[in-house]
């Protein structure tokens, strides 16, 4: 035991003594901190000045003044005075019902293992009192609060979740950025005075364990000075040993460079990926933030959300599910319902999600809508078959598992072992679901069967 501990300490010391150069070859070689792959599920909180009009999407300002959308232009003409500006919305961003401890407990109850808050979207408004955003921040204009700091403190005091931050590298209408853009990005004034100072400020002040970068696509990573920031993040920052970062660090970087790959919004390839990835997606099909005019059919059902979670984890990814709070600081009942439903399901089936790895099969070879995960123990491997649809006659006929004389099957949430037989020709397994009443049914959606002692 003593020898094992010495080896572990030496290995830990070696890993943490590594220094990363500001090159993609070096940065991409950094091992991803283990907590992230174990976590599997996080909550994304998209909140900002766009939560005040709460119309169309978080791209409201751009759809009004950048690339005008008729519905947005008409909305403003009908409801606001002619000289109204986007900055005027800030005074209406009141957040009077914002209770960060309530949020933190709600997110943890959903089964999430980490939460990522938008610290600044493309509108440029910072949700913390940034020294680099003058009067366009949450302490100077609007709520007069440090919205980032309050949630960071609540998450750490009230939950076991990790805390992360989303940050947009560019700003639609910032004149310094537009001047850099007009130079063909030969100038870097915006990066030097705004983007990078904000990122260093966020990391030093709030010590997030996720940096979710965005808004990078108009320029390459050399303009953004991304590799130098990441080298500091991994070598010297106060979270250098636990921080994870995504892949949106410049044109051409997504799905190519970064700690985990977020690739495109709502990325779910449906097959096993070689690199750790994340499916960042929304409950509202059309917006990351809150929309006052959303209809019930615009929201994904719990069955659809679970399908996203299960297929994502089966293929080696994490799910980051977005909720959009209101300008008052509340989270609407529909979002709350989806969060609670996810938590209900994970309390029963979490053993087949958290800490799992992809199996040799992601989908079954015979039955549709079955996804696999696995866990390797010291002496045996557990394989989880997760059914999205209830089978006919309570009989599950799976083609992928190859049984042995030691095979056992359990239904998560059901106290007794489940009977099974080997499939035709010695291939596959037939699982007979026991008679279940409303009271003994483990969960309402997506049922998990844990199989041990398989040959493959």
Coordinates of C-alpha atoms in Angstrom, one line a residue:
X1 CA 0.0 0.0 0.0
X2 CA 2.8 2.4 0.9
X3 CA 4.5 1.7 -2.5
X4 CA 1.3 2.4 -4.3
X5 CA 0.9 5.7 -2.5
X6 CA 4.5 6.7 -3.3
X7 CA 3.9 5.9 -7.0
X8 CA 0.7 7.9 -7.0
X9 CA 2.3 10.9 -5.4
X10 CA 5.2 10.8 -7.9
X11 CA 2.8 10.5 -10.8
X12 CA 0.6 13.4 -9.6
X13 CA 3.7 15.5 -9.0
X14 CA 5.0 14.7 -12.5
X15 CA 1.7 15.6 -14.2
X16 CA 1.4 18.8 -12.2
X17 CA 5.0 19.8 -13.0
X18 CA 4.5 19.7 -16.7
X19 CA 4.7 23.1 -18.4
X20 CA 2.8 23.8 -21.6
X21 CA 4.2 26.0 -24.4
X22 CA 1.9 28.5 -26.2
X23 CA 1.5 26.1 -29.1
X24 CA -1.4 23.9 -30.1
X25 CA 0.9 20.9 -30.2
X26 CA 1.8 21.4 -26.5
X27 CA -1.6 22.6 -25.3
X28 CA -3.5 19.8 -27.0
X29 CA -1.3 17.3 -25.2
X30 CA -2.5 18.3 -21.8
X31 CA -4.6 15.6 -20.1
X32 CA -8.1 16.6 -19.5
X33 CA -8.8 16.7 -15.7
X34 CA -10.7 13.6 -14.8
X35 CA -13.6 15.3 -13.1
X36 CA -15.0 16.5 -16.4
X37 CA -15.4 13.1 -18.0
X38 CA -16.9 11.7 -14.8
X39 CA -19.5 14.5 -14.6
X40 CA -21.4 13.8 -17.9
X41 CA -24.1 16.5 -17.3
X42 CA -24.0 20.2 -16.7
X43 CA -26.4 23.2 -16.7
X44 CA -25.8 26.2 -19.0
X45 CA -27.2 29.5 -17.8
X46 CA -27.7 32.0 -20.6
X47 CA -28.6 35.4 -19.0
X48 CA -27.9 39.0 -20.0
X49 CA -29.4 42.2 -21.3
X50 CA -31.1 40.2 -24.0
X51 CA -33.3 38.8 -21.2
X52 CA -35.1 42.1 -21.0
X53 CA -36.7 42.3 -24.4
X54 CA -36.8 38.4 -24.2
X55 CA -37.9 38.3 -27.8
X56 CA -36.5 36.3 -30.7
X57 CA -33.2 35.1 -29.1
X58 CA -30.1 36.2 -27.4
X59 CA -29.0 37.7 -30.7
X60 CA -31.8 40.3 -30.4
X61 CA -29.5 43.4 -30.7
X62 CA -27.8 42.0 -33.9
X63 CA -31.2 41.1 -35.3
X64 CA -32.3 44.7 -34.6
X65 CA -29.3 46.8 -35.7
X66 CA -26.7 44.5 -37.2
X67 CA -28.5 42.2 -39.7
X68 CA -32.1 43.4 -39.2
X69 CA -34.8 40.8 -38.9
X70 CA -38.3 42.1 -39.8
X71 CA -40.0 40.6 -36.7
X72 CA -37.5 42.2 -34.4
X73 CA -37.6 45.6 -36.1
X74 CA -41.4 45.6 -36.1
X75 CA -41.4 44.7 -32.4
X76 CA -39.2 47.7 -31.5
X77 CA -41.2 50.1 -33.7
X78 CA -44.5 49.0 -32.1
X79 CA -43.4 49.0 -28.5
X80 CA -40.6 51.5 -27.9
X81 CA -40.0 55.2 -28.6
X82 CA -38.1 56.1 -31.8
X83 CA -34.9 57.1 -30.0
X84 CA -34.8 54.0 -27.8
X85 CA -31.3 52.3 -27.7
X86 CA -30.2 48.9 -26.7
X87 CA -28.3 50.4 -23.8
X88 CA -31.7 51.6 -22.4
X89 CA -32.6 48.0 -21.7
X90 CA -29.9 47.8 -19.1
X91 CA -31.9 49.9 -16.5
X92 CA -34.7 47.3 -16.9
X93 CA -32.4 44.4 -16.1
X94 CA -33.5 44.5 -12.5
X95 CA -32.8 40.9 -11.2
X96 CA -34.7 41.6 -8.0
X97 CA -35.8 38.0 -7.5
X98 CA -32.3 36.6 -8.2
X99 CA -31.5 34.1 -5.4
X100 CA -28.2 32.4 -6.3
X101 CA -28.5 29.9 -3.5
X102 CA -31.9 28.8 -4.8
X103 CA -30.5 28.5 -8.3
X104 CA -27.5 26.5 -7.1
X105 CA -29.7 24.0 -5.2
X106 CA -32.1 23.7 -8.2
X107 CA -29.2 22.9 -10.6
X108 CA -27.8 20.3 -8.2
X109 CA -31.2 18.7 -7.8
X110 CA -31.3 18.3 -11.6
X111 CA -28.4 15.9 -11.3
X112 CA -25.9 18.3 -12.9
X113 CA -22.3 18.1 -11.8
X114 CA -21.3 21.5 -13.1
X115 CA -22.9 24.8 -14.0
X116 CA -21.7 27.3 -16.7
X117 CA -22.9 30.9 -16.4
X118 CA -22.7 33.4 -19.2
X119 CA -20.4 36.1 -18.0
X120 CA -20.6 38.1 -21.2
X121 CA -22.4 37.5 -24.5
X122 CA -21.7 39.2 -27.8
X123 CA -23.5 42.3 -26.6
X124 CA -20.5 43.1 -24.4
X125 CA -22.3 43.6 -21.1
X126 CA -20.4 41.9 -18.3
X127 CA -22.2 40.1 -15.6
X128 CA -19.6 41.1 -13.1
X129 CA -18.0 44.5 -12.2
X130 CA -15.3 44.3 -14.8
X131 CA -12.6 47.1 -14.7
X132 CA -12.5 46.7 -18.5
X133 CA -16.2 47.3 -19.3
X134 CA -16.6 50.8 -17.7
X135 CA -20.4 51.5 -17.2
X136 CA -21.5 48.5 -19.3
X137 CA -21.5 46.0 -16.4
X138 CA -23.9 44.5 -13.9
X139 CA -22.6 46.7 -11.0
X140 CA -22.6 50.0 -12.8
X141 CA -25.7 49.7 -14.8
X142 CA -28.8 47.6 -14.1
X143 CA -29.0 45.4 -11.0
X144 CA -26.0 46.9 -9.2
X145 CA -24.8 43.4 -8.3
X146 CA -21.9 41.0 -9.0
X147 CA -24.1 38.4 -10.7
X148 CA -21.1 36.1 -11.4
X149 CA -19.6 36.3 -8.0
X150 CA -22.9 35.6 -6.2
X151 CA -23.6 32.4 -8.1
X152 CA -20.0 31.3 -7.8
X153 CA -20.2 31.6 -4.0
X154 CA -23.5 29.9 -3.8
X155 CA -22.5 26.9 -5.9
X156 CA -19.4 26.4 -3.8
X157 CA -21.2 26.9 -0.5
X158 CA -24.4 24.9 -1.2
X159 CA -23.4 22.2 -3.7
X160 CA -20.8 19.8 -4.9
X161 CA -21.0 21.1 -8.4
X162 CA -18.1 22.7 -10.3
X163 CA -18.5 26.3 -11.4
X164 CA -17.7 27.5 -14.9
X165 CA -18.1 30.6 -17.1
X166 CA -19.0 31.3 -20.7
X167 CA -17.3 34.3 -22.2
X168 CA -17.6 35.9 -25.7
X169 CA -14.4 37.0 -27.2
X170 CA -15.9 39.5 -29.6
X171 CA -18.6 42.2 -29.3
X172 CA -20.9 43.1 -32.2
X173 CA -20.7 46.9 -31.9
X174 CA -17.6 47.6 -29.9
X175 CA -15.8 50.3 -31.9
X176 CA -12.4 49.1 -30.9
X177 CA -13.2 45.6 -32.2
X178 CA -14.7 47.0 -35.4
X179 CA -11.5 49.0 -35.9
X180 CA -9.4 45.9 -35.5
X181 CA -11.7 44.1 -38.0
X182 CA -11.4 46.9 -40.5
X183 CA -7.6 46.5 -40.4
X184 CA -8.0 42.9 -41.4
X185 CA -7.2 42.0 -37.8
X186 CA -3.7 43.3 -38.1
X187 CA -4.4 45.5 -35.1
X188 CA -5.0 43.8 -31.8
X189 CA -6.2 46.7 -29.7
X190 CA -9.5 45.0 -28.7
X191 CA -7.7 41.8 -27.6
X192 CA -5.1 43.8 -25.7
X193 CA -7.5 46.1 -23.9
X194 CA -10.7 44.1 -23.6
X195 CA -10.9 40.3 -24.4
X196 CA -7.7 39.1 -22.7
X197 CA -7.9 41.4 -19.6
X198 CA -11.4 40.2 -19.0
X199 CA -10.4 36.6 -19.2
X200 CA -7.5 37.0 -16.8
X201 CA -9.8 39.0 -14.5
X202 CA -12.5 36.3 -14.5
X203 CA -10.1 33.5 -13.8
X204 CA -8.3 35.3 -11.0
X205 CA -11.4 36.7 -9.4
X206 CA -13.8 33.7 -9.6
X207 CA -11.5 30.7 -10.2
X208 CA -13.9 28.9 -12.6
X209 CA -13.2 25.3 -13.5
X210 CA -14.7 25.6 -17.0
X211 CA -13.9 28.3 -19.5
X212 CA -16.4 28.1 -22.3
X213 CA -15.1 30.5 -25.0
X214 CA -17.2 31.7 -27.9
X215 CA -17.5 34.5 -30.5
X216 CA -14.1 33.6 -32.0
X217 CA -15.0 32.8 -35.5
X218 CA -14.2 36.1 -37.4
X219 CA -10.5 36.0 -36.7
X220 CA -7.8 33.3 -36.2
X221 CA -6.3 32.3 -32.9
X222 CA -3.2 34.4 -33.4
X223 CA -5.3 37.6 -33.4
X224 CA -7.0 36.5 -30.2
X225 CA -3.6 35.5 -28.6
X226 CA -5.4 32.3 -27.5
X227 CA -2.4 30.0 -27.0
X228 CA -0.7 32.4 -24.7
X229 CA -3.8 32.7 -22.5
X230 CA -4.2 28.9 -22.4
X231 CA -0.6 28.4 -21.6
X232 CA -1.0 30.7 -18.6
X233 CA -4.3 29.0 -17.7
X234 CA -2.7 25.6 -17.6
X235 CA 0.7 26.6 -16.1
X236 CA 0.2 29.5 -13.7
X237 CA -3.5 30.2 -13.0
X238 CA -5.1 29.5 -9.7
X239 CA -7.1 26.7 -11.3
X240 CA -4.3 25.3 -13.5
X241 CA -4.8 21.7 -12.2
X242 CA -8.6 21.5 -12.5
X243 CA -9.6 23.9 -15.3
X244 CA -11.1 22.6 -18.6
X245 CA -11.5 24.7 -21.7
X246 CA -13.4 24.2 -24.9
X247 CA -12.3 24.6 -28.5
X248 CA -13.6 28.0 -29.7
X249 CA -10.4 30.0 -29.7
X250 CA -10.2 31.2 -33.3
X251 CA -11.3 30.5 -36.8
X252 CA -10.5 26.8 -37.6
X253 CA -10.1 25.8 -34.0
X254 CA -13.5 24.2 -33.2
X255 CA -13.4 20.4 -33.3
X256 CA -9.6 20.6 -33.7
X257 CA -7.9 22.4 -30.8
X258 CA -8.9 22.6 -27.1
X259 CA -9.5 20.7 -24.0
X260 CA -12.9 19.4 -25.0
X261 CA -14.6 19.9 -28.3
X262 CA -17.9 21.8 -28.5
X263 CA -17.6 22.0 -32.3
X264 CA -21.0 23.5 -33.3
X265 CA -24.1 24.4 -31.2
X266 CA -26.2 21.4 -30.4
X267 CA -23.4 19.1 -31.5
X268 CA -24.4 15.4 -31.3
X269 CA -22.7 13.2 -33.9
X270 CA -24.5 10.0 -32.8
X271 CA -21.4 8.0 -33.0
X272 CA -18.2 7.5 -30.9
X273 CA -15.7 10.3 -31.1
X274 CA -11.9 10.0 -30.6
X275 CA -11.7 13.2 -28.5
X276 CA -13.7 14.2 -25.5
X277 CA -16.6 16.4 -26.6
X278 CA -19.7 18.2 -25.3
X279 CA -23.2 18.6 -26.6
X280 CA -24.2 22.2 -25.6
X281 CA -27.9 22.4 -26.4
X282 CA -31.1 24.2 -25.4
X283 CA -34.4 23.2 -23.8
X284 CA -36.0 26.0 -26.0
X285 CA -35.5 24.8 -29.6
X286 CA -35.0 28.4 -30.9
X287 CA -33.1 30.3 -28.2
X288 CA -30.5 29.9 -25.5
X289 CA -32.0 32.7 -23.4
X290 CA -35.5 33.3 -22.1
X291 CA -38.3 34.2 -24.6
X292 CA -41.5 35.8 -23.4
X293 CA -43.3 34.7 -26.6
X294 CA -42.2 31.0 -26.6
X295 CA -44.9 28.4 -27.0
X296 CA -45.1 25.1 -25.2
X297 CA -44.3 23.2 -28.4
X298 CA -41.1 25.2 -28.7
X299 CA -39.6 23.3 -25.7
X300 CA -38.1 19.8 -25.8
X301 CA -39.9 17.2 -23.8
X302 CA -38.2 15.3 -21.1
X303 CA -38.2 12.3 -23.4
X304 CA -36.3 14.3 -26.0
X305 CA -33.9 15.7 -23.4
X306 CA -33.1 12.2 -22.0
X307 CA -32.5 11.0 -25.6
X308 CA -29.9 13.8 -26.0
X309 CA -28.3 12.9 -22.6
X310 CA -28.2 9.2 -23.1
X311 CA -27.0 9.2 -26.8
X312 CA -24.4 11.9 -25.9
X313 CA -22.9 9.9 -23.0
X314 CA -23.0 6.6 -24.9
X315 CA -20.8 8.3 -27.6
X316 CA -18.3 9.7 -25.1
X317 CA -19.7 13.2 -24.7
X318 CA -21.0 15.4 -21.9
X319 CA -24.4 17.2 -22.1
X320 CA -24.6 20.9 -21.3
X321 CA -28.3 21.9 -21.1
X322 CA -29.2 25.5 -21.3
X323 CA -31.8 27.4 -19.3
X324 CA -32.7 31.1 -19.8
X325 CA -33.6 33.1 -16.7
X326 CA -35.8 36.2 -16.8
X327 CA -34.7 39.8 -16.4
X328 CA -36.1 39.5 -12.8
X329 CA -33.7 36.7 -11.9
X330 CA -36.3 33.9 -11.9
X331 CA -36.2 30.7 -13.8
X332 CA -39.6 29.9 -15.4
X333 CA -41.7 27.0 -14.2
X334 CA -41.2 25.1 -17.4
X335 CA -37.4 25.2 -17.1
X336 CA -37.8 24.2 -13.5
X337 CA -40.0 21.2 -14.5
X338 CA -37.4 19.9 -17.0
X339 CA -34.6 20.3 -14.4
X340 CA -36.6 18.4 -11.8
X341 CA -37.5 15.7 -14.3
X342 CA -33.8 15.2 -15.2
X343 CA -33.0 14.9 -11.5
X344 CA -35.7 12.4 -11.0
X345 CA -34.4 10.2 -13.8
X346 CA -30.8 10.5 -12.8
X347 CA -31.5 9.6 -9.2
X348 CA -32.7 6.2 -10.4
X349 CA -30.4 5.7 -13.5
X350 CA -27.3 7.8 -12.7
X351 CA -25.2 4.6 -12.2
X352 CA -25.5 4.1 -16.0
X353 CA -24.4 7.7 -16.7
X354 CA -22.0 9.2 -14.2
X355 CA -18.4 7.9 -14.5
X356 CA -19.2 5.5 -17.4
X357 CA -17.2 5.0 -20.6
X358 CA -18.3 4.1 -24.1
X359 CA -18.8 0.4 -24.7
X360 CA -17.7 -1.6 -27.8
X361 CA -21.3 -0.8 -29.1
X362 CA -23.1 2.5 -28.8
X363 CA -26.4 1.3 -30.3
X364 CA -27.8 -2.2 -30.2
X365 CA -27.4 -4.3 -33.3
X366 CA -31.0 -5.4 -33.4
X367 CA -33.2 -3.1 -31.3
X368 CA -33.6 0.6 -32.1
X369 CA -33.5 3.3 -29.5
X370 CA -31.1 1.3 -27.2
X371 CA -27.9 3.0 -26.1
X372 CA -25.0 1.4 -24.2
X373 CA -22.5 2.6 -21.6
X374 CA -20.1 0.7 -19.3
X375 CA -18.0 0.8 -16.2
X376 CA -14.9 -1.3 -15.6
X377 CA -14.3 -2.5 -12.1
X378 CA -11.3 -4.4 -10.6
X379 CA -12.8 -7.8 -11.3
X380 CA -15.7 -7.3 -13.7
X381 CA -17.3 -4.9 -16.2
X382 CA -20.8 -3.6 -15.9
X383 CA -22.6 -2.9 -19.2
X384 CA -25.7 -0.7 -19.2
X385 CA -28.4 -1.0 -21.8
X386 CA -30.7 2.1 -21.7
X387 CA -34.0 1.7 -23.5
X388 CA -35.7 4.9 -24.8
X389 CA -38.9 2.9 -25.6
X390 CA -40.8 0.3 -23.6
X391 CA -40.7 -3.1 -25.4
X392 CA -43.6 -5.1 -26.6
X393 CA -44.8 -7.9 -24.2
X394 CA -42.2 -6.6 -21.6
X395 CA -39.5 -8.6 -23.5
X396 CA -36.2 -6.9 -24.4
X397 CA -34.3 -8.7 -27.2
X398 CA -30.8 -7.3 -27.5
X399 CA -28.4 -8.4 -30.2
X400 CA -25.1 -6.9 -28.9
X401 CA -24.4 -8.5 -25.5
X402 CA -22.9 -12.0 -25.5
X403 CA -23.8 -13.8 -22.3
X404 CA -21.9 -16.3 -20.1
X405 CA -22.8 -18.6 -17.3
X406 CA -21.9 -15.8 -14.9
X407 CA -24.2 -13.2 -16.5
X408 CA -26.6 -11.3 -14.2
X409 CA -29.1 -8.6 -15.1
X410 CA -30.6 -5.9 -12.9
X411 CA -33.1 -3.2 -13.7
X412 CA -31.9 0.0 -12.1
X413 CA -34.5 1.1 -9.5
X414 CA -36.0 -2.4 -9.2
X415 CA -34.8 -4.4 -6.1
X416 CA -34.6 -7.9 -7.5
X417 CA -32.6 -9.6 -10.3
X418 CA -34.3 -9.9 -13.6
X419 CA -34.6 -13.2 -15.5
X420 CA -32.9 -13.6 -18.9
X421 CA -32.1 -16.2 -21.6
X422 CA -29.5 -16.3 -24.3
X423 CA -30.7 -15.3 -27.7
X424 CA -31.2 -17.5 -30.7
X425 CA -28.0 -19.2 -31.9
X426 CA -26.2 -18.3 -28.7
X427 CA -26.1 -14.6 -29.6
X428 CA -27.7 -11.7 -27.8
X429 CA -29.8 -11.7 -24.7
X430 CA -33.6 -11.8 -24.0
X431 CA -34.5 -9.9 -20.9
X432 CA -37.9 -10.5 -19.4
X433 CA -39.1 -7.4 -17.5
X434 CA -41.0 -8.4 -14.4
X435 CA -44.6 -7.3 -13.9
X436 CA -44.5 -3.8 -12.6
X437 CA -47.3 -1.7 -11.1
X438 CA -47.4 2.1 -11.0
X439 CA -45.8 2.0 -7.6
X440 CA -43.0 -0.4 -8.5
X441 CA -42.1 1.2 -11.9
X442 CA -38.6 2.7 -11.3
X443 CA -39.1 5.7 -13.5
X444 CA -41.4 7.2 -16.1
X445 CA -39.0 7.4 -19.0
X446 CA -36.0 5.5 -20.3
X447 CA -35.2 2.3 -18.4
X448 CA -31.7 1.0 -17.7
X449 CA -30.6 -2.6 -17.5
X450 CA -27.3 -3.4 -15.8
X451 CA -25.5 -6.5 -17.1
X452 CA -22.5 -8.1 -15.5
X453 CA -20.5 -11.2 -16.5
X454 CA -20.8 -10.7 -20.3
X455 CA -18.3 -12.2 -22.6
X456 CA -17.8 -9.0 -24.6

